[in-house]
Coordinates of C-alpha atoms in Angstrom, one line a residue:
X1 CA 6.3 156.8 88.6
X2 CA 8.8 154.3 90.0
X3 CA 11.5 157.1 90.5
X4 CA 9.1 158.8 92.8
X5 CA 8.8 156.0 95.3
X6 CA 10.7 156.3 98.6
X7 CA 13.9 154.7 98.3
X8 CA 13.5 152.5 101.4
X9 CA 10.2 151.0 100.6
X10 CA 9.5 148.1 98.2
X11 CA 6.8 147.9 95.6
X12 CA 4.8 145.6 97.7
X13 CA 4.7 148.0 100.5
X14 CA 3.2 150.6 98.2
X15 CA 0.4 148.2 97.1
X16 CA 2.2 146.5 94.2
X17 CA 2.4 142.8 94.9
X18 CA 5.4 140.9 93.6
X19 CA 4.1 138.6 91.0
X20 CA 5.6 135.6 89.1
X21 CA 5.9 135.5 85.4
X22 CA 2.9 134.1 83.7
X23 CA 3.5 133.9 80.0
X24 CA 1.6 131.3 78.2
X25 CA 1.3 130.4 74.5
X26 CA -1.8 131.5 72.6
X27 CA -4.5 129.2 71.6
X28 CA -3.4 129.3 68.1
X29 CA 0.1 128.0 69.2
X30 CA -1.4 125.3 71.4
X31 CA -3.8 124.2 68.7
X32 CA -1.1 123.9 66.0
X33 CA 0.1 120.4 65.7
X34 CA 2.2 118.6 63.1
X35 CA 0.5 115.3 63.1
X36 CA 3.3 113.4 61.4
X37 CA 5.9 114.6 63.8
X38 CA 3.4 114.0 66.7
X39 CA 3.3 110.3 65.8
X40 CA 6.9 109.7 64.6
X41 CA 8.5 111.5 67.6
X42 CA 6.6 109.1 70.1
X43 CA 8.2 106.0 68.4
X44 CA 11.4 104.7 69.7
X45 CA 13.2 104.6 66.3
X46 CA 16.4 102.9 66.8
X47 CA 17.8 101.5 63.4
X48 CA 19.8 98.3 63.0
X49 CA 23.3 99.5 63.4
X50 CA 24.4 96.8 61.0
X51 CA 22.3 98.1 58.2
X52 CA 22.3 101.6 56.5
X53 CA 18.9 103.5 56.9
X54 CA 16.7 103.5 53.9
X55 CA 14.2 106.4 54.3
X56 CA 11.0 105.8 52.3
X57 CA 9.3 108.4 54.4
X58 CA 10.2 111.8 53.1
X59 CA 8.2 113.6 50.7
X60 CA 11.2 115.7 49.6
X61 CA 12.3 114.4 46.2
X62 CA 15.8 115.9 46.5
X63 CA 16.9 113.9 49.6
X64 CA 19.1 111.4 47.8
X65 CA 20.3 113.6 45.0
X66 CA 19.1 111.4 42.2
X67 CA 16.4 113.9 41.1
X68 CA 17.6 117.4 40.1
X69 CA 15.9 120.5 38.7
X70 CA 16.2 121.2 35.1
X71 CA 19.1 123.1 33.8
X72 CA 16.8 125.8 32.7
X73 CA 15.5 126.1 36.3
X74 CA 19.0 126.4 37.7
X75 CA 20.0 129.0 35.0
X76 CA 16.8 131.0 35.7
X77 CA 17.7 131.3 39.4
X78 CA 21.3 132.2 38.7
X79 CA 20.2 135.0 36.3
X80 CA 17.8 136.4 38.9
X81 CA 20.7 136.4 41.4
X82 CA 23.1 138.0 39.1
X83 CA 20.7 140.4 37.6
X84 CA 20.6 142.2 41.0
X85 CA 17.0 143.5 40.6
X86 CA 15.2 140.7 42.6
X87 CA 16.8 141.5 46.1
X88 CA 14.1 143.8 47.4
X89 CA 10.5 143.7 48.4
X90 CA 7.9 143.3 46.0
X91 CA 4.0 143.4 46.0
X92 CA 2.8 141.1 48.7
X93 CA 0.7 139.2 46.0
X94 CA 3.6 138.8 43.7
X95 CA 5.1 140.7 40.8
X96 CA 3.1 141.2 37.7
X97 CA 5.5 139.3 35.5
X98 CA 5.6 136.3 37.9
X99 CA 1.8 136.3 38.3
X100 CA 1.3 136.4 34.4
X101 CA 3.7 133.5 34.1
X102 CA 1.8 131.3 36.4
X103 CA -1.5 132.3 34.8
X104 CA -0.1 131.3 31.3
X105 CA 1.3 128.0 32.6
X106 CA -2.0 127.0 34.1
X107 CA -4.1 128.1 31.2
X108 CA -4.9 124.8 29.3
X109 CA -7.8 122.5 28.8
X110 CA -10.0 125.4 27.9
X111 CA -9.3 127.4 31.0
X112 CA -7.8 130.8 30.8
X113 CA -6.4 132.7 33.9
X114 CA -5.1 136.2 34.2
X115 CA -2.4 137.7 36.4
X116 CA -5.1 139.1 38.5
X117 CA -6.3 135.6 39.4
X118 CA -2.8 134.7 40.8
X119 CA -1.4 135.3 44.4
X120 CA 2.2 134.0 45.0
X121 CA 2.9 132.5 48.3
X122 CA 5.7 131.0 50.4
X123 CA 5.3 127.3 49.2
X124 CA 2.1 125.4 48.7
X125 CA 1.5 125.1 52.4
X126 CA 1.4 128.9 52.7
X127 CA -1.1 128.9 49.8
X128 CA -3.3 126.3 51.8
X129 CA -2.9 128.4 54.9
X130 CA -4.4 131.5 53.2
X131 CA -7.2 129.5 51.5
X132 CA -8.3 128.0 54.8
X133 CA -8.0 131.4 56.7
X134 CA -9.9 133.4 54.2
X135 CA -12.8 130.9 53.9
X136 CA -13.2 129.4 57.5
X137 CA -14.2 131.8 60.4
X138 CA -14.0 130.1 63.8
X139 CA -16.0 132.9 65.3
X140 CA -18.8 131.5 63.1
X141 CA -18.4 127.9 64.0
X142 CA -17.1 127.1 60.5
X143 CA -15.7 123.6 59.5
X144 CA -13.8 122.4 56.7
X145 CA -14.0 118.8 55.3
X146 CA -10.7 117.0 54.3
X147 CA -9.7 113.7 52.8
X148 CA -9.1 110.5 54.8
X149 CA -6.5 109.3 54.2
X150 CA -5.0 112.9 53.5
X151 CA -1.9 115.0 54.0
X152 CA -2.2 116.3 57.7
X153 CA -1.4 119.9 56.9
X154 CA -5.0 120.6 56.3
X155 CA -5.8 119.6 59.7
X156 CA -2.8 121.4 61.2
X157 CA -3.8 124.7 59.6
X158 CA -7.5 124.6 60.2
X159 CA -7.2 123.6 63.9
X160 CA -4.5 126.2 64.7
X161 CA -7.3 128.7 63.7
X162 CA -10.0 127.0 65.9
X163 CA -11.7 125.8 62.9
X164 CA -13.4 122.3 63.1
X165 CA -12.2 119.6 60.9
X166 CA -14.3 116.8 59.3
X167 CA -13.2 114.1 57.0
X168 CA -14.5 112.3 54.1
X169 CA -13.4 108.6 53.2
X170 CA -11.3 107.6 50.2
X171 CA -12.0 104.1 48.8
X172 CA -8.9 102.0 48.5
X173 CA -11.0 99.4 46.6
X174 CA -12.1 102.0 44.0
X175 CA -8.6 103.4 43.2
X176 CA -8.9 105.9 46.3
X177 CA -11.8 107.8 44.7
X178 CA -13.9 109.7 47.2
X179 CA -16.9 108.1 48.7
X180 CA -19.4 110.5 47.5
X181 CA -22.3 109.6 49.9
X182 CA -19.8 109.9 52.9
X183 CA -18.6 113.3 51.5
X184 CA -22.1 114.7 51.2
X185 CA -23.2 113.4 54.6
X186 CA -20.4 115.4 56.1
X187 CA -21.6 118.7 54.9
X188 CA -23.6 120.9 57.2
X189 CA -24.8 124.5 57.4
X190 CA -21.3 125.4 58.9
X191 CA -19.1 123.9 56.2
X192 CA -17.1 126.6 54.6
X193 CA -14.8 124.6 52.2
X194 CA -14.2 121.2 50.9
X195 CA -10.5 120.3 50.4
X196 CA -9.8 118.2 47.2
X197 CA -6.3 116.8 46.8
X198 CA -5.8 115.6 43.2
X199 CA -3.4 114.1 42.4
X200 CA -3.4 112.6 46.0
X201 CA -0.7 112.5 48.7
X202 CA -0.6 109.9 50.3
X203 CA -2.6 107.7 47.8
X204 CA -0.9 108.4 44.4
X205 CA -4.5 108.4 42.9
X206 CA -5.6 110.6 40.1
X207 CA -9.3 111.4 39.7
X208 CA -10.7 111.2 36.2
X209 CA -13.1 113.9 34.8
X210 CA -16.3 111.9 35.6
X211 CA -15.3 111.6 39.3
X212 CA -14.4 115.3 39.5
X213 CA -17.8 116.3 37.9
X214 CA -19.5 114.2 40.6
X215 CA -17.5 115.9 43.2
X216 CA -18.2 119.4 41.9
X217 CA -22.0 118.6 41.7
X218 CA -22.1 118.0 45.4
X219 CA -20.2 121.2 46.0
X220 CA -22.7 123.1 43.7
X221 CA -25.7 121.5 45.3
X222 CA -24.7 122.7 48.8
X223 CA -23.0 125.9 47.6
X224 CA -19.6 125.0 49.2
X225 CA -16.4 126.3 47.7
X226 CA -13.5 124.0 46.8
X227 CA -9.9 124.3 48.0
X228 CA -8.0 122.2 45.3
X229 CA -4.6 121.2 46.2
X230 CA -3.0 120.4 43.0
X231 CA 0.6 120.6 43.9
X232 CA 1.2 117.4 41.9
X233 CA -0.5 118.7 38.9
X234 CA 0.4 116.9 35.6
X235 CA 2.8 114.5 37.5
X236 CA 0.8 111.5 36.5
X237 CA 2.0 108.3 34.8
X238 CA 1.6 107.1 31.3
X239 CA -2.0 106.6 30.0
X240 CA -3.3 108.6 32.9
X241 CA -4.4 112.2 32.4
X242 CA -4.4 115.1 34.9
X243 CA -7.7 117.0 35.0
X244 CA -7.9 120.2 36.9
X245 CA -10.9 120.9 38.9
X246 CA -10.9 124.4 37.0
X247 CA -11.5 122.7 33.8
X248 CA -14.6 121.0 34.7
X249 CA -17.8 123.0 33.5
X250 CA -19.4 123.6 36.9
X251 CA -20.9 126.6 38.9
X252 CA -18.3 126.2 41.7
X253 CA -15.8 128.7 42.9
X254 CA -12.4 127.1 43.3
X255 CA -9.1 128.2 45.0
X256 CA -6.4 126.1 43.2
X257 CA -3.2 125.7 45.2
X258 CA 0.1 124.7 43.6
X259 CA 3.8 125.5 43.3
X260 CA 7.1 124.6 42.1
X261 CA 8.1 122.1 44.7
X262 CA 7.4 118.7 43.2
X263 CA 7.2 118.9 39.4
X264 CA 10.0 121.2 39.3
X265 CA 12.0 119.5 42.2
X266 CA 12.8 122.6 44.2
X267 CA 10.8 122.3 47.4
X268 CA 13.2 124.5 49.4
X269 CA 12.6 127.6 47.1
X270 CA 9.2 128.0 48.8
X271 CA 7.4 129.2 45.6
X272 CA 3.8 128.6 45.8
X273 CA 0.5 130.1 44.4
X274 CA -3.2 130.4 44.6
X275 CA -5.2 130.6 41.4
X276 CA -8.7 131.9 41.7
X277 CA -11.3 130.2 39.5
X278 CA -14.7 131.7 40.0
X279 CA -17.2 131.2 37.2
X280 CA -20.1 132.6 39.4
X281 CA -18.4 135.6 41.0
X282 CA -18.8 134.3 44.4
X283 CA -15.3 135.4 45.4
X284 CA -15.8 139.0 44.2
X285 CA -14.8 141.2 45.8
X286 CA -14.6 139.9 49.5
X287 CA -12.5 136.7 49.2
X288 CA -10.1 138.3 46.4
X289 CA -9.5 141.3 48.8
X290 CA -9.2 138.9 51.8
X291 CA -6.5 136.8 50.1
X292 CA -4.5 140.0 49.1
X293 CA -4.8 141.4 52.7
X294 CA -3.7 137.9 54.2
X295 CA -0.6 138.0 51.8
X296 CA 0.6 140.9 53.8
X297 CA 1.4 138.7 56.7
X298 CA 4.5 137.3 54.9
X299 CA 5.1 140.5 52.8
X300 CA 5.3 138.4 49.7
X301 CA 7.2 135.2 48.5
X302 CA 10.7 134.6 47.7
X303 CA 11.9 137.4 45.4
X304 CA 14.6 135.6 43.7
X305 CA 12.2 132.6 42.9
X306 CA 9.7 135.1 41.5
X307 CA 12.3 136.7 39.4
X308 CA 13.2 133.3 37.9
X309 CA 9.6 132.1 37.6
X310 CA 8.8 133.2 34.0
X311 CA 11.8 131.5 32.7
X312 CA 11.3 128.4 34.6
X313 CA 7.7 127.9 33.5
X314 CA 8.4 128.9 29.9
X315 CA 11.6 127.3 29.1
X316 CA 11.6 124.0 31.0
X317 CA 11.2 121.5 28.2
X318 CA 8.6 118.8 28.0
X319 CA 11.6 116.2 27.9
X320 CA 12.3 117.1 31.6
X321 CA 8.7 116.4 32.7
X322 CA 8.7 113.2 30.8
X323 CA 12.0 111.9 32.2
X324 CA 10.9 112.6 35.8
X325 CA 7.5 110.9 35.2
X326 CA 9.3 108.0 33.6
X327 CA 11.7 107.6 36.6
X328 CA 8.9 107.6 39.0
X329 CA 6.7 105.2 36.9
X330 CA 9.6 102.7 36.7
X331 CA 10.1 103.0 40.4
X332 CA 6.5 102.6 41.1
X333 CA 6.3 99.4 39.0
X334 CA 9.4 98.1 40.6
X335 CA 8.1 98.6 44.1
X336 CA 4.7 97.4 43.3
X337 CA 5.9 94.1 41.7
X338 CA 8.4 93.5 44.5
X339 CA 5.8 94.2 47.4
X340 CA 3.1 92.1 45.6
X341 CA 5.2 89.0 46.1
X342 CA 5.4 89.6 49.9
X343 CA 2.9 87.8 51.9
X344 CA 1.0 90.1 54.2
X345 CA 1.5 93.2 52.2
X346 CA -1.0 94.6 49.6
X347 CA 0.4 97.4 47.5
X348 CA -1.7 99.8 45.6
X349 CA -0.2 100.8 42.3
X350 CA -0.3 104.6 42.1
X351 CA -1.2 106.7 39.0
X352 CA 1.0 109.5 39.7
X353 CA 2.7 111.6 42.4
X354 CA 5.6 110.3 44.3
X355 CA 3.9 107.8 46.7
X356 CA 2.6 104.4 47.3
X357 CA 0.0 103.2 49.8
X358 CA 0.6 99.6 51.2
X359 CA -1.8 97.7 53.3
X360 CA -0.5 95.6 56.1
X361 CA -2.6 92.7 56.8
X362 CA -2.2 92.7 60.5
X363 CA -4.2 89.5 61.0
X364 CA -1.2 87.8 59.5
X365 CA 1.1 89.4 62.0
X366 CA -0.1 88.7 65.4
X367 CA 3.2 90.0 66.9
X368 CA 2.0 93.5 66.0
X369 CA -0.8 95.2 67.5
X370 CA -1.0 98.2 65.0
X371 CA 0.7 99.6 61.9
X372 CA 2.8 101.7 64.3
X373 CA 4.2 98.6 65.9
X374 CA 4.9 97.0 62.5
X375 CA 6.9 100.2 61.4
X376 CA 8.9 100.5 64.6
X377 CA 10.1 96.9 64.4
X378 CA 10.8 97.2 60.7
X379 CA 13.1 100.1 61.5
X380 CA 14.8 98.4 64.4
X381 CA 15.5 95.2 62.6
X382 CA 15.8 96.2 58.8
X383 CA 16.6 100.1 59.0
X384 CA 13.8 100.8 56.6
X385 CA 11.5 103.6 57.6
X386 CA 8.1 104.4 56.1
X387 CA 5.4 106.6 57.3
X388 CA 2.5 104.5 59.2
X389 CA -1.0 105.2 57.9
X390 CA -1.9 106.8 61.2
X391 CA 0.1 110.0 60.0
X392 CA -2.7 110.2 57.3
X393 CA -5.7 109.3 59.3
X394 CA -5.8 105.7 58.5
X395 CA -4.5 102.4 60.3
X396 CA -3.0 99.3 58.9
X397 CA -1.5 101.1 55.9
X398 CA 2.0 102.6 55.2
X399 CA 3.1 105.2 52.7
X400 CA 6.2 104.7 50.7
X401 CA 8.1 107.4 48.6
X402 CA 9.2 106.2 45.1
X403 CA 11.7 109.1 44.5
X404 CA 14.8 107.4 45.8
X405 CA 17.3 105.5 43.6
X406 CA 16.0 102.3 42.2
X407 CA 18.7 100.1 43.7
X408 CA 17.7 101.5 47.3
X409 CA 14.1 100.7 46.5
X410 CA 15.0 97.1 45.6
X411 CA 17.2 96.9 48.7
X412 CA 14.4 98.2 50.9
X413 CA 11.8 95.7 49.4
X414 CA 14.3 92.9 50.0
X415 CA 14.5 93.9 53.6
X416 CA 10.8 94.1 53.9
X417 CA 10.5 90.6 52.3
X418 CA 12.8 89.2 55.0
X419 CA 11.2 90.9 57.8
X420 CA 7.5 89.8 56.9
X421 CA 8.8 86.3 56.2
X422 CA 9.9 86.2 59.8
X423 CA 6.5 87.2 61.3
X424 CA 4.0 86.2 58.9
X425 CA 1.5 83.5 60.0

């Protein structure tokens, strides 16, 4: 067509106006927001140049190099690489051997899964993405209900799809259990799913069997499926027992999300899973097919990690898990004791995971108008960085990680003591 135009005439002269480029991002891109980055990037974080930065903010347990995967995990990935048979594409939902390994690993406390119940994903965040996408439809005005405080990825995933997000409160004075009355009040005819994070990030809390039963009773009453974020499964401290939502005798369909990242200390390997627990057949066949279809977007998860998965899950000794829990528990006790002696701070002893929530009694720090102000000045003066509670939807709190070496935890607590001592009134 263009070749046939007269050589001496422009496009405009032939009825084709010259237009400027108008390439705009989609609504999905515009709605996708990392709430932690959105808050942190707007802080003027300049550390004290005379003090080395101590980062108590990162949920990556590998950052300081003191926590390493088990030798069995390392050997399994080496064998997957050297074997040369895990370099190509596999089924989008995962290989049969890897899916069976996950099913066996999670079959405990009277629950029995099969390989067909497992879909492998690119990390637990990918698992959550698929679950939200398969259950919540923005064209139907759906909403999902998430915990507050809670990990912000739930909001990021839902809002990028155009799905409304509602929140239910966790109660610090009750060990961060769910405010059940508030949860039920948030449910309406458009609620597509309730997200339950147990053990909890950021709170470090672990729901007992009785509380889980109460949660599932509400879900059963309103016929709302559960998305159970159990990435910290069994990463609980002595005298605390992890109870999976799937082990509760209830007629509630549940999509369980987990992976290798935390308990096995390999978050960068991007190996997550969804396990379908459906005692009433509510997910058959539509949701099961939907999850399989959605998994085609990434064309499967990491093939090397899949190849190593059976050996990792079968051969990692209990002593590795116990040692990790003991390190985290000792760090939690150290942090809790140190912060309990600082006027103006109220730490909440976790029952598991890798985190601790600390209340900032701002009424005793009139210099600061918010937790964000407090955290910014703490970084500027003491080079200690924690995530402000605003990152998790709650003000006047901060979240600390307890994965770093104990000597750095002690140093960070000493600096926080000095900082609070300067401003406490």
